[in-house]
Coordinates of C-alpha atoms in Angstrom, one line a residue:
M501 CA 85.7 85.0 119.3
R502 CA 82.4 86.5 117.9
M503 CA 84.2 89.8 117.3
I504 CA 86.9 88.0 115.2
I505 CA 84.3 86.2 113.1
Q506 CA 82.6 89.6 112.5
F507 CA 85.8 90.9 110.9
M508 CA 86.3 87.7 108.9
K509 CA 82.9 87.7 107.2
D510 CA 84.3 89.4 104.1
Y511 CA 86.8 86.6 103.8
K512 CA 84.5 83.6 104.0
K513 CA 85.9 81.9 100.9
E514 CA 89.5 82.3 102.0
S515 CA 88.6 81.1 105.5
V516 CA 87.2 77.9 104.1
L517 CA 89.8 77.2 101.4
A518 CA 92.8 77.7 103.7
P519 CA 91.9 74.8 106.1
L520 CA 90.5 72.8 103.2
F521 CA 93.9 72.8 101.4
K522 CA 95.6 72.1 104.7
M523 CA 93.4 69.0 105.2
L524 CA 94.2 67.8 101.7
E525 CA 97.9 68.2 102.5
A526 CA 97.4 66.2 105.7
I527 CA 95.6 63.4 103.9
L528 CA 98.6 63.0 101.5
E529 CA 100.9 63.1 104.5
L530 CA 99.0 60.2 106.2
F531 CA 99.7 58.0 103.1
V532 CA 103.5 58.5 103.3
P533 CA 104.1 55.9 106.1
L534 CA 102.0 53.3 104.2
V535 CA 104.2 53.9 101.0
V536 CA 107.4 53.6 103.1
A537 CA 106.0 50.3 104.6
A538 CA 105.3 49.0 101.1
I539 CA 108.8 49.9 100.0
I540 CA 110.3 47.9 102.9
D541 CA 108.0 44.9 102.8
Q542 CA 107.6 44.5 99.1
G543 CA 110.6 46.3 97.4
I544 CA 113.5 45.8 99.8
Y545 CA 112.4 42.4 101.2
H546 CA 111.9 41.0 97.6
E547 CA 114.8 43.1 96.1
D548 CA 112.3 44.4 93.6
R549 CA 114.1 47.5 92.3
P550 CA 111.4 48.7 89.8
Y551 CA 108.9 48.6 92.6
I552 CA 111.2 50.6 94.8
W553 CA 111.6 53.2 92.1
L554 CA 107.9 53.3 91.4
M555 CA 107.1 53.9 95.1
S556 CA 109.9 56.5 95.4
L557 CA 108.3 58.4 92.5
L558 CA 105.0 58.2 94.3
L559 CA 106.6 59.6 97.5
F560 CA 108.0 62.5 95.4
A561 CA 104.6 63.1 93.8
L562 CA 102.9 63.2 97.2
A563 CA 105.6 65.6 98.5
L564 CA 105.2 67.9 95.5
I565 CA 101.4 68.0 95.5
G566 CA 101.5 68.5 99.3
L567 CA 103.8 71.5 98.8
L568 CA 101.4 73.0 96.3
F569 CA 98.4 72.5 98.7
S570 CA 100.5 74.0 101.6
V571 CA 101.5 77.1 99.6
T572 CA 97.9 77.6 98.5
A573 CA 96.6 77.2 102.0
Q574 CA 99.2 79.7 103.3
Y575 CA 98.1 82.2 100.7
F576 CA 94.4 82.1 101.6
A577 CA 95.2 82.0 105.4
A578 CA 97.4 85.1 105.1
K579 CA 94.9 86.9 102.9
S580 CA 92.1 86.3 105.4
A581 CA 94.2 87.1 108.5
V582 CA 95.7 90.3 107.1
G583 CA 92.3 91.4 105.7
A584 CA 90.5 90.8 109.0
A585 CA 93.3 92.6 110.9
T586 CA 93.1 95.6 108.5
A587 CA 89.4 95.8 109.0
M588 CA 89.7 95.6 112.8
R589 CA 92.4 98.2 112.8
S590 CA 90.4 100.6 110.6
K591 CA 87.2 100.2 112.7
L592 CA 89.2 100.6 115.9
F593 CA 90.8 103.8 114.6
A594 CA 87.4 105.2 113.6
H595 CA 86.0 104.2 117.0
I596 CA 88.8 106.0 118.8
L597 CA 88.2 109.1 116.7
S598 CA 84.6 109.1 118.1
F599 CA 86.0 109.4 121.7
G600 CA 85.7 112.7 123.5
Y601 CA 88.3 114.2 125.7
T602 CA 86.8 112.3 128.7
E603 CA 87.5 108.9 127.2
M604 CA 90.9 109.9 125.9
D605 CA 91.9 111.1 129.4
A606 CA 90.6 107.9 131.0
I607 CA 92.1 105.3 128.6
G608 CA 95.4 107.1 127.7
S609 CA 97.0 107.4 124.3
S610 CA 99.8 104.8 125.0
T611 CA 97.2 102.1 125.7
L612 CA 95.3 102.9 122.5
I613 CA 98.5 102.8 120.4
T614 CA 99.5 99.4 121.9
R615 CA 96.0 98.0 121.2
M616 CA 96.0 99.3 117.6
T617 CA 99.5 97.9 116.8
S618 CA 100.8 95.1 119.0
D619 CA 97.4 93.6 120.1
I620 CA 96.0 93.5 116.6
N621 CA 99.2 92.0 115.2
Q622 CA 98.8 89.2 117.8
V623 CA 95.2 88.7 116.6
Q624 CA 96.4 88.6 113.0
N625 CA 99.0 85.9 113.8
G626 CA 96.4 84.0 115.8
I627 CA 94.0 84.0 112.8
N628 CA 96.7 82.9 110.4
M629 CA 97.9 80.0 112.6
V630 CA 94.3 78.8 113.4
L631 CA 93.4 78.7 109.7
R632 CA 96.6 76.7 108.9
L633 CA 96.9 74.4 111.9
F634 CA 93.8 74.3 114.1
L635 CA 92.1 71.6 111.9
R636 CA 95.2 70.1 110.4
S637 CA 97.0 69.1 113.6
P638 CA 94.1 67.3 115.2
F639 CA 93.3 65.7 111.9
I640 CA 96.8 64.4 111.6
V641 CA 96.8 63.2 115.2
F642 CA 93.5 61.3 115.0
G643 CA 94.1 60.3 111.4
A644 CA 97.4 58.7 112.4
M645 CA 95.7 56.8 115.2
I646 CA 93.0 55.5 112.8
M647 CA 95.7 54.5 110.2
A648 CA 97.5 52.7 113.0
F649 CA 94.4 50.7 113.8
T650 CA 94.3 49.7 110.1
I651 CA 97.8 48.3 110.4
D652 CA 97.5 46.6 113.8
V653 CA 94.8 46.9 116.5
K654 CA 97.0 45.9 119.5
A655 CA 99.9 48.2 118.6
A656 CA 97.4 51.0 118.0
L657 CA 96.2 50.9 121.6
I658 CA 99.5 52.7 122.5
F659 CA 98.1 55.6 120.5
V660 CA 94.9 55.6 122.5
V661 CA 96.8 56.1 125.8
T662 CA 99.4 58.6 124.4
I663 CA 97.0 61.1 122.7
P664 CA 94.9 61.9 125.9
L665 CA 98.1 62.4 128.0
L666 CA 99.5 64.8 125.4
S667 CA 96.1 66.7 125.2
I668 CA 96.1 67.1 129.0
V669 CA 99.6 68.7 128.9
V670 CA 98.7 71.1 126.0
F671 CA 95.4 72.3 127.4
T672 CA 96.7 72.7 130.9
V673 CA 99.5 75.0 129.6
M674 CA 96.9 76.9 127.6
A675 CA 94.7 77.5 130.7
V676 CA 97.6 78.7 132.8
T677 CA 99.3 81.0 130.3
R678 CA 96.3 82.9 129.0
P679 CA 95.9 85.4 132.0
I680 CA 99.7 85.8 132.1
Y681 CA 99.9 86.9 128.5
K682 CA 97.1 89.5 129.3
N683 CA 99.4 90.9 132.0
V684 CA 102.3 90.9 129.5
Q685 CA 100.3 93.2 127.2
A686 CA 99.4 95.5 130.1
A687 CA 103.1 95.7 131.1
L688 CA 103.8 96.6 127.5
D689 CA 101.3 99.4 127.8
R690 CA 103.3 100.7 130.8
I691 CA 106.6 100.6 128.9
L692 CA 105.1 102.5 125.9
N693 CA 103.6 105.1 128.2
I694 CA 107.0 105.7 130.0
T695 CA 108.8 105.8 126.6
R696 CA 106.3 108.3 125.2
E697 CA 106.5 110.6 128.3
N698 CA 110.3 110.6 128.2
L699 CA 110.5 111.3 124.5
T700 CA 108.0 114.2 124.6
G701 CA 109.3 115.6 127.8
V702 CA 113.0 115.1 127.2
R703 CA 113.8 118.8 127.6
V704 CA 112.1 119.0 131.0
I705 CA 113.9 115.9 132.1
R706 CA 117.3 117.3 131.2
A707 CA 116.4 120.7 132.6
F708 CA 115.8 119.2 136.1
N709 CA 118.5 116.6 135.8
R710 CA 116.1 113.7 136.1
E711 CA 117.7 111.3 133.7
E712 CA 118.8 108.8 136.3
G713 CA 115.3 108.8 137.9
E714 CA 113.6 108.2 134.6
K715 CA 116.1 105.5 133.7
Q716 CA 115.3 103.7 137.0
Q717 CA 111.6 104.0 136.4
F718 CA 112.0 102.5 132.9
V719 CA 114.3 99.7 134.1
S720 CA 111.8 98.8 136.8
A721 CA 108.9 98.6 134.3
N722 CA 111.1 96.8 131.8
E723 CA 112.1 94.2 134.5
R724 CA 108.5 93.6 135.3
L725 CA 107.7 93.0 131.6
T726 CA 110.7 90.7 131.3
G727 CA 109.7 88.8 134.4
L728 CA 106.2 88.2 133.1
Q729 CA 107.5 87.1 129.7
K730 CA 110.0 84.8 131.3
F731 CA 107.3 83.3 133.6
A732 CA 105.0 82.8 130.6
G733 CA 107.8 81.4 128.5
M734 CA 108.9 79.1 131.3
I735 CA 105.4 77.6 131.5
S736 CA 105.0 77.4 127.8
G737 CA 108.5 75.9 127.6
L738 CA 107.3 72.9 129.6
T739 CA 105.1 71.8 126.7
N740 CA 107.9 70.5 124.4
P741 CA 109.8 68.5 127.0
L742 CA 106.7 67.0 128.5
T743 CA 105.3 66.0 125.1
L744 CA 108.7 64.6 124.0
V745 CA 108.9 62.5 127.2
I746 CA 105.4 61.1 126.6
I747 CA 106.0 60.4 122.9
N748 CA 109.4 58.8 123.4
L749 CA 108.1 56.6 126.1
A750 CA 105.3 55.6 123.6
I751 CA 108.0 54.9 120.9
I752 CA 110.0 52.7 123.3
V753 CA 106.8 50.7 124.1
L754 CA 105.9 50.5 120.4
I755 CA 109.4 49.3 119.3
Q756 CA 109.6 46.8 122.2
A757 CA 106.1 45.4 121.4
G758 CA 106.7 45.6 117.7
A759 CA 110.0 43.7 117.9
V760 CA 108.3 40.9 119.8
R761 CA 105.5 40.8 117.2
V762 CA 107.9 40.9 114.2
N763 CA 109.9 38.0 115.8
A764 CA 106.6 36.1 116.2
G765 CA 105.7 36.8 112.6
S766 CA 102.4 38.6 113.3
L767 CA 103.8 42.0 112.3
S768 CA 106.1 43.0 109.4
Q769 CA 109.1 45.3 109.7
G770 CA 107.5 47.8 107.3
E771 CA 104.4 48.0 109.5
V772 CA 106.5 48.7 112.6
V773 CA 108.3 51.5 110.7
A774 CA 104.9 52.8 109.6
L775 CA 103.6 52.8 113.2
Y776 CA 106.8 54.6 114.3
N777 CA 106.3 57.2 111.5
Y778 CA 102.7 57.8 112.6
L779 CA 103.9 58.3 116.2
S780 CA 106.5 60.8 114.9
Q781 CA 103.8 62.6 112.9
I782 CA 101.8 62.8 116.1
L783 CA 104.8 64.2 118.0
V784 CA 105.5 66.9 115.3
E785 CA 101.8 67.9 115.1
L786 CA 101.3 68.1 118.8
I787 CA 104.4 70.3 119.2
K788 CA 102.9 72.5 116.4
F789 CA 99.6 72.4 118.2
A790 CA 101.2 73.4 121.5
N791 CA 102.8 76.4 119.8
L792 CA 99.5 77.1 118.2
I793 CA 97.8 77.1 121.6
V794 CA 100.4 79.6 122.9
T795 CA 99.7 81.8 119.9
I796 CA 95.9 81.5 120.3
T797 CA 96.3 82.2 124.0
R798 CA 98.1 85.5 123.3
A799 CA 95.7 86.3 120.5
L800 CA 92.6 85.8 122.8
A801 CA 94.2 88.0 125.5
S802 CA 94.8 90.7 122.8
V803 CA 91.2 90.3 121.5
S804 CA 89.9 90.8 125.0
R805 CA 91.9 94.1 125.2
V806 CA 90.8 95.3 121.8
K807 CA 87.2 94.4 122.7
D808 CA 87.5 96.6 125.9
I809 CA 88.1 99.6 123.6
F810 CA 85.2 98.7 121.4
D811 CA 83.0 98.4 124.5
S812 CA 84.0 101.9 125.6
V813 CA 81.1 103.9 124.3
P814 CA 81.5 107.7 124.1
A815 CA 79.6 109.3 126.9
M816 CA 78.8 112.3 124.8
E817 CA 75.8 111.9 122.6
E818 CA 75.5 113.9 119.4
G819 CA 72.6 116.3 119.0
E820 CA 69.9 116.0 116.3
G821 CA 70.7 119.4 114.8
A822 CA 69.7 122.9 115.5
S823 CA 69.6 126.3 113.8
C824 CA 71.0 129.5 115.3
A825 CA 68.4 131.9 116.8
A826 CA 68.4 135.4 115.5
G827 CA 69.4 138.1 118.0
A828 CA 70.6 135.6 120.6
P829 CA 74.0 135.9 122.4
A830 CA 76.8 134.1 120.6
V831 CA 77.8 132.3 123.8
E832 CA 75.9 132.0 127.0
F833 CA 76.8 130.2 130.2
R834 CA 74.1 129.7 132.8
D835 CA 75.3 128.5 136.2
V836 CA 77.8 126.0 134.6
A837 CA 79.9 123.6 136.7
F838 CA 82.3 120.9 135.6
R839 CA 84.7 118.4 137.2
Y840 CA 87.2 116.1 135.5
N841 CA 86.8 113.1 137.7
E842 CA 83.6 111.9 139.5
G843 CA 83.9 112.7 143.1
G844 CA 86.9 115.0 142.5
E845 CA 86.9 118.8 143.1
A846 CA 85.0 121.0 140.7
A847 CA 87.3 122.6 138.1
I848 CA 84.8 125.4 137.5
S849 CA 81.5 126.2 139.2
G850 CA 78.8 128.8 139.1
I851 CA 79.9 130.2 135.7
S852 CA 77.4 132.6 134.2
F853 CA 78.0 135.2 131.4
Q854 CA 77.0 136.3 127.9
A855 CA 79.1 137.1 124.9
Q856 CA 77.3 139.0 122.1
P857 CA 78.1 138.5 118.4
G858 CA 81.2 140.4 117.3
Q859 CA 82.4 141.0 120.9
T860 CA 85.9 140.3 122.2
I861 CA 86.0 138.4 125.5
G862 CA 89.2 138.3 127.5
I863 CA 89.7 135.6 130.1
I864 CA 92.5 135.9 132.7
G865 CA 93.5 134.4 136.0
G866 CA 96.2 132.5 137.8
T867 CA 97.5 129.0 136.9
G868 CA 94.8 126.4 137.5
A869 CA 92.0 129.0 137.7
G870 CA 89.9 127.1 135.1
K871 CA 90.5 129.2 132.0
T872 CA 91.1 126.4 129.6
T873 CA 88.4 124.3 131.2
L874 CA 85.9 127.0 130.6
I875 CA 86.7 127.5 126.9
N876 CA 86.8 123.7 126.3
L877 CA 83.1 123.6 127.1
I878 CA 82.3 126.0 124.2
P879 CA 83.1 123.6 121.4
R880 CA 81.8 120.8 123.6
F881 CA 85.2 119.0 124.1
Y882 CA 83.6 118.2 127.5
D883 CA 80.0 118.2 128.7
A884 CA 79.1 120.4 131.6
E885 CA 78.2 118.6 134.8
S886 CA 75.4 121.0 135.5
G887 CA 74.1 124.2 134.0
T888 CA 73.7 125.1 130.4
V889 CA 76.1 126.2 127.7
A890 CA 74.2 127.8 124.7
L891 CA 75.5 129.0 121.3
F892 CA 73.3 131.5 119.4
G893 CA 70.3 130.7 121.7
R894 CA 70.4 126.9 121.4
D895 CA 71.7 124.5 124.0
I896 CA 75.0 123.1 122.8
R897 CA 73.8 119.6 123.2
E898 CA 71.2 120.2 120.4
Y899 CA 73.8 120.7 117.7
T900 CA 75.4 118.0 115.7
F901 CA 79.2 117.7 116.0
R902 CA 79.6 119.0 112.4
E903 CA 77.4 122.1 113.2
L904 CA 79.5 122.8 116.3
R905 CA 82.8 122.5 114.4
D906 CA 81.4 124.9 111.8
L907 CA 80.4 127.4 114.6
V908 CA 83.6 127.3 116.6
S909 CA 87.3 127.5 115.6
V910 CA 89.8 126.8 118.3
V911 CA 93.5 127.7 118.6
P912 CA 94.8 125.3 121.3
Q913 CA 97.1 126.2 124.1
K914 CA 99.8 123.9 122.7
A915 CA 100.4 124.5 119.0
Q916 CA 100.0 121.3 117.1
L917 CA 101.2 120.9 113.5
F918 CA 101.3 117.9 111.3
A919 CA 104.0 116.5 109.0
G920 CA 103.4 117.9 105.5
T921 CA 103.6 121.4 104.1
I922 CA 102.4 124.8 105.2
R923 CA 99.6 124.5 102.7
S924 CA 98.4 121.1 104.0
N925 CA 98.4 122.4 107.6
L926 CA 96.4 125.5 106.7
R927 CA 93.8 123.4 104.8
M928 CA 93.3 121.0 107.8
G929 CA 89.9 122.6 108.5
V930 CA 89.1 124.0 105.1
P931 CA 90.3 121.4 102.4
D932 CA 89.2 123.6 99.5
A933 CA 90.6 126.9 100.7
S934 CA 91.8 129.1 97.9
E935 CA 95.3 130.7 97.6
E936 CA 93.8 134.2 98.4
E937 CA 92.0 132.9 101.5
M938 CA 95.2 131.3 102.8
E939 CA 97.2 134.5 102.1
E940 CA 94.6 136.5 104.0
A941 CA 94.8 134.1 107.0
L942 CA 98.6 134.4 107.0
C943 CA 98.4 138.2 107.0
I944 CA 95.9 138.3 109.9
S945 CA 97.9 135.8 112.0
Q946 CA 101.2 137.7 111.3
A947 CA 102.7 134.5 109.8
K948 CA 103.2 135.9 106.3
E949 CA 106.5 137.5 107.5
F950 CA 108.3 134.1 108.0
V951 CA 106.3 132.2 105.4
D952 CA 107.6 134.6 102.7
K953 CA 111.2 133.7 103.7
K954 CA 110.6 130.0 103.3
E955 CA 111.7 128.3 100.1
G956 CA 108.5 127.3 98.3
R957 CA 106.4 129.4 100.7
L958 CA 103.1 127.5 101.1
D959 CA 104.8 124.3 99.8
A960 CA 107.6 124.6 102.4
E961 CA 108.0 121.4 104.4
V962 CA 106.7 121.2 108.0
E963 CA 108.1 118.4 110.1
Q964 CA 106.0 116.3 112.5
G965 CA 104.9 118.5 115.4
G966 CA 106.5 121.6 113.6
R967 CA 110.0 120.7 114.8
N968 CA 111.6 122.9 112.2
L969 CA 109.6 126.0 113.3
S970 CA 110.1 128.2 116.4
G971 CA 107.5 128.5 119.1
G972 CA 106.2 131.8 117.8
Q973 CA 106.1 130.5 114.2
K974 CA 104.1 127.4 115.3
Q975 CA 101.6 129.6 117.2
R976 CA 101.1 131.9 114.2
M977 CA 100.6 128.9 111.9
T978 CA 97.9 127.4 114.2
L979 CA 96.3 130.9 114.4
A980 CA 96.2 131.1 110.6
R981 CA 94.7 127.6 110.4
A982 CA 91.9 128.6 112.8
I983 CA 91.3 132.0 111.1
L984 CA 91.0 130.4 107.7
K985 CA 87.9 128.6 108.8
K986 CA 86.0 131.9 109.3
A987 CA 83.9 130.5 112.1
P988 CA 81.5 132.9 113.9
I989 CA 83.3 132.0 117.2
L990 CA 87.1 132.1 117.5
I991 CA 88.8 130.8 120.6
M992 CA 92.5 131.7 121.3
D993 CA 93.7 129.7 124.3
D994 CA 96.8 131.6 125.3
S995 CA 97.9 131.2 121.7
A996 CA 100.1 134.3 121.6
S997 CA 102.3 133.6 124.6
A998 CA 105.4 133.1 122.4
L999 CA 104.9 136.3 120.5
D1000 CA 106.5 139.6 121.3
Y1001 CA 104.4 142.5 122.4
A1002 CA 104.5 144.3 119.1
T1003 CA 103.5 141.2 117.1
D1004 CA 100.8 140.4 119.7
A1005 CA 99.3 143.9 119.3
R1006 CA 99.3 143.7 115.5
L1007 CA 97.6 140.3 115.7
R1008 CA 94.8 141.6 117.9
Q1009 CA 94.2 144.6 115.7
A1010 CA 94.1 142.4 112.6
V1011 CA 91.6 140.0 114.3
Q1012 CA 89.3 142.9 115.2
K1013 CA 89.3 144.0 111.6
M1014 CA 88.3 140.6 110.2
P1015 CA 85.5 141.1 107.7
H1016 CA 83.1 138.5 109.2
R1017 CA 83.5 140.0 112.8
P1018 CA 83.7 136.8 114.9
T1019 CA 83.1 136.6 118.6
V1020 CA 86.6 136.2 119.9
F1021 CA 87.6 134.6 123.2
I1022 CA 91.2 135.4 124.3
V1023 CA 92.7 133.4 127.1
A1024 CA 95.8 135.2 128.2
Q1025 CA 98.5 135.4 130.9
R1026 CA 99.4 138.9 129.9
A1027 CA 97.0 141.7 130.7
S1028 CA 98.2 143.6 127.7
S1029 CA 96.5 141.0 125.4
I1030 CA 93.0 141.7 126.8
L1031 CA 93.1 145.4 127.7
H1032 CA 90.8 146.5 124.9
A1033 CA 88.4 143.5 125.2
D1034 CA 84.7 144.4 125.3
Q1035 CA 84.4 142.2 128.4
I1036 CA 87.0 140.6 130.6
L1037 CA 86.3 137.5 132.8
V1038 CA 88.6 137.1 135.9
L1039 CA 88.8 133.6 137.1
D1040 CA 90.1 132.4 140.5
D1041 CA 89.7 128.8 141.8
G1042 CA 87.2 127.9 139.1
Q1043 CA 84.8 130.8 139.7
I1044 CA 84.3 134.2 138.1
V1045 CA 85.5 136.8 140.6
G1046 CA 85.3 139.8 138.3
M1047 CA 83.6 140.7 135.0
G1048 CA 83.7 144.0 133.1
T1049 CA 86.0 146.2 131.0
H1050 CA 89.6 146.9 131.9
Q1051 CA 88.9 150.1 133.7
E1052 CA 85.9 148.7 135.6
L1053 CA 87.9 145.8 136.8
L1054 CA 90.8 148.0 137.9
D1055 CA 88.3 149.8 140.2
S1056 CA 86.3 146.8 141.4
C1057 CA 88.5 143.6 141.2
D1058 CA 91.5 143.2 143.5
I1059 CA 92.7 140.0 141.7
Y1060 CA 92.7 141.7 138.3
R1061 CA 94.3 144.8 139.7
E1062 CA 97.1 142.7 141.3
I1063 CA 97.7 140.8 138.0
Y1064 CA 97.8 144.1 136.1
E1065 CA 100.1 145.9 138.5
T1066 CA 102.6 143.0 138.6
Q1067 CA 103.0 143.4 134.8
Y1068 CA 102.9 147.2 134.7
K1069 CA 104.4 149.8 136.9
K1070 CA 101.9 150.8 139.6
E1071 CA 100.7 154.4 139.0
A1072 CA 101.0 156.9 141.7

């Protein structure tokens, strides 16, 4: 609750005016039964038509003013709820962007999407309903009881018994359904995760004929979500019948007692009708309040889930800032080890090497050898478990994140493009890049060839994820984006796998001739991509088993020789 209030602090005026106008509407509504009673007892009983018309106009005026109050209250409630939800969503998005790869791996993208959309929408609905009804409904209930006492004390005792019974029903339902709705949101996470995996991996699913298996998995998760929603709905659905039973029993008692009192002359017909209207008002408001309780229950469950994300503090702390040391290695690993899960097997261990400024470092090894893990430690996507990673003579933990991003440019293993244009994708890392700089980056990455054929060239449309580009075109686009940054360290994580040998060779030659001579890390599956590297690291099972030039490794490293000879004809 404290978190919700924090986001509503910029809407204090609206949060006060919304319930205030609802209270004014409720006050007018409480006068309606008294006006009706006056029409019956004074106008109809004495056949006073002018009085009936006058009271009818008063009823119309009460309804019109009440409508204006209601619309005004709704406006302020909606403004406060939407504003608070917008602020919460913005802050949550900013908080998520502060997460490192570790937190993203642990929480999962599907959960984060659900909490940013569905959960915050539930919170928004909860705030809106609370501002409109949380004070109005209890005010009407207790106001109706007080007004009943002003009419007749004995008849009003029925209200004293009815209201506590109704309250017990409402709050019992609230207590039971709250944990269930939390489970409903968790099951929704699971549905979203399955859907996301199926949509992103549809080609793999079809290639291995796994459609039926995936359908069964989705149906199973969907049935669990449906079952939880039915169970929560069944319990919530008890609210209306139970409250109706209690209210109708109270109405029966009221009419029976009222008829006796009317016959005895101690109660008028209009007063009985007024008491009946007050009971009806209580019924309507308690049904509204019961639905409000359900909404609040779901909102509180969602608030708890959103709060869990806010409470997840990034484990990686930003450095205070450092300057590069002159003459130091561009990258240095000193006995570095890393594991993805605590207690799990180490992904890499005992990694030590140096890369001098301007050198090209090749990294090769089998699948799962730890190549991507190693290069992910250089831009500090993850923190090493032990050992030291240094850039230009300074521990990587000393740099600010902005300094690190300026020092290292990464071409990820999976090419990722965004909806927009070629120009907007290239400028992702350098927003003020000139036309000449972009053209130069396209030439180096060998992307100019296909960009020149596109209508509009740099302004050609790129669909989300680069769906309208081939695998090789996407890789060259991501290469151009990284090259444009002109960082002193360039990491190419198997980023030329979709290129043919000739294009790959031209790319490597162009990168080596770049004017600012970056230190280049090339992670490759093909030995041809790293033959001319100044230093090659051979990884196996998370450890460096060979280090040197191509010829040195052919003579000294069996694993490298085996990789090379499987791709090239073995010499006699």
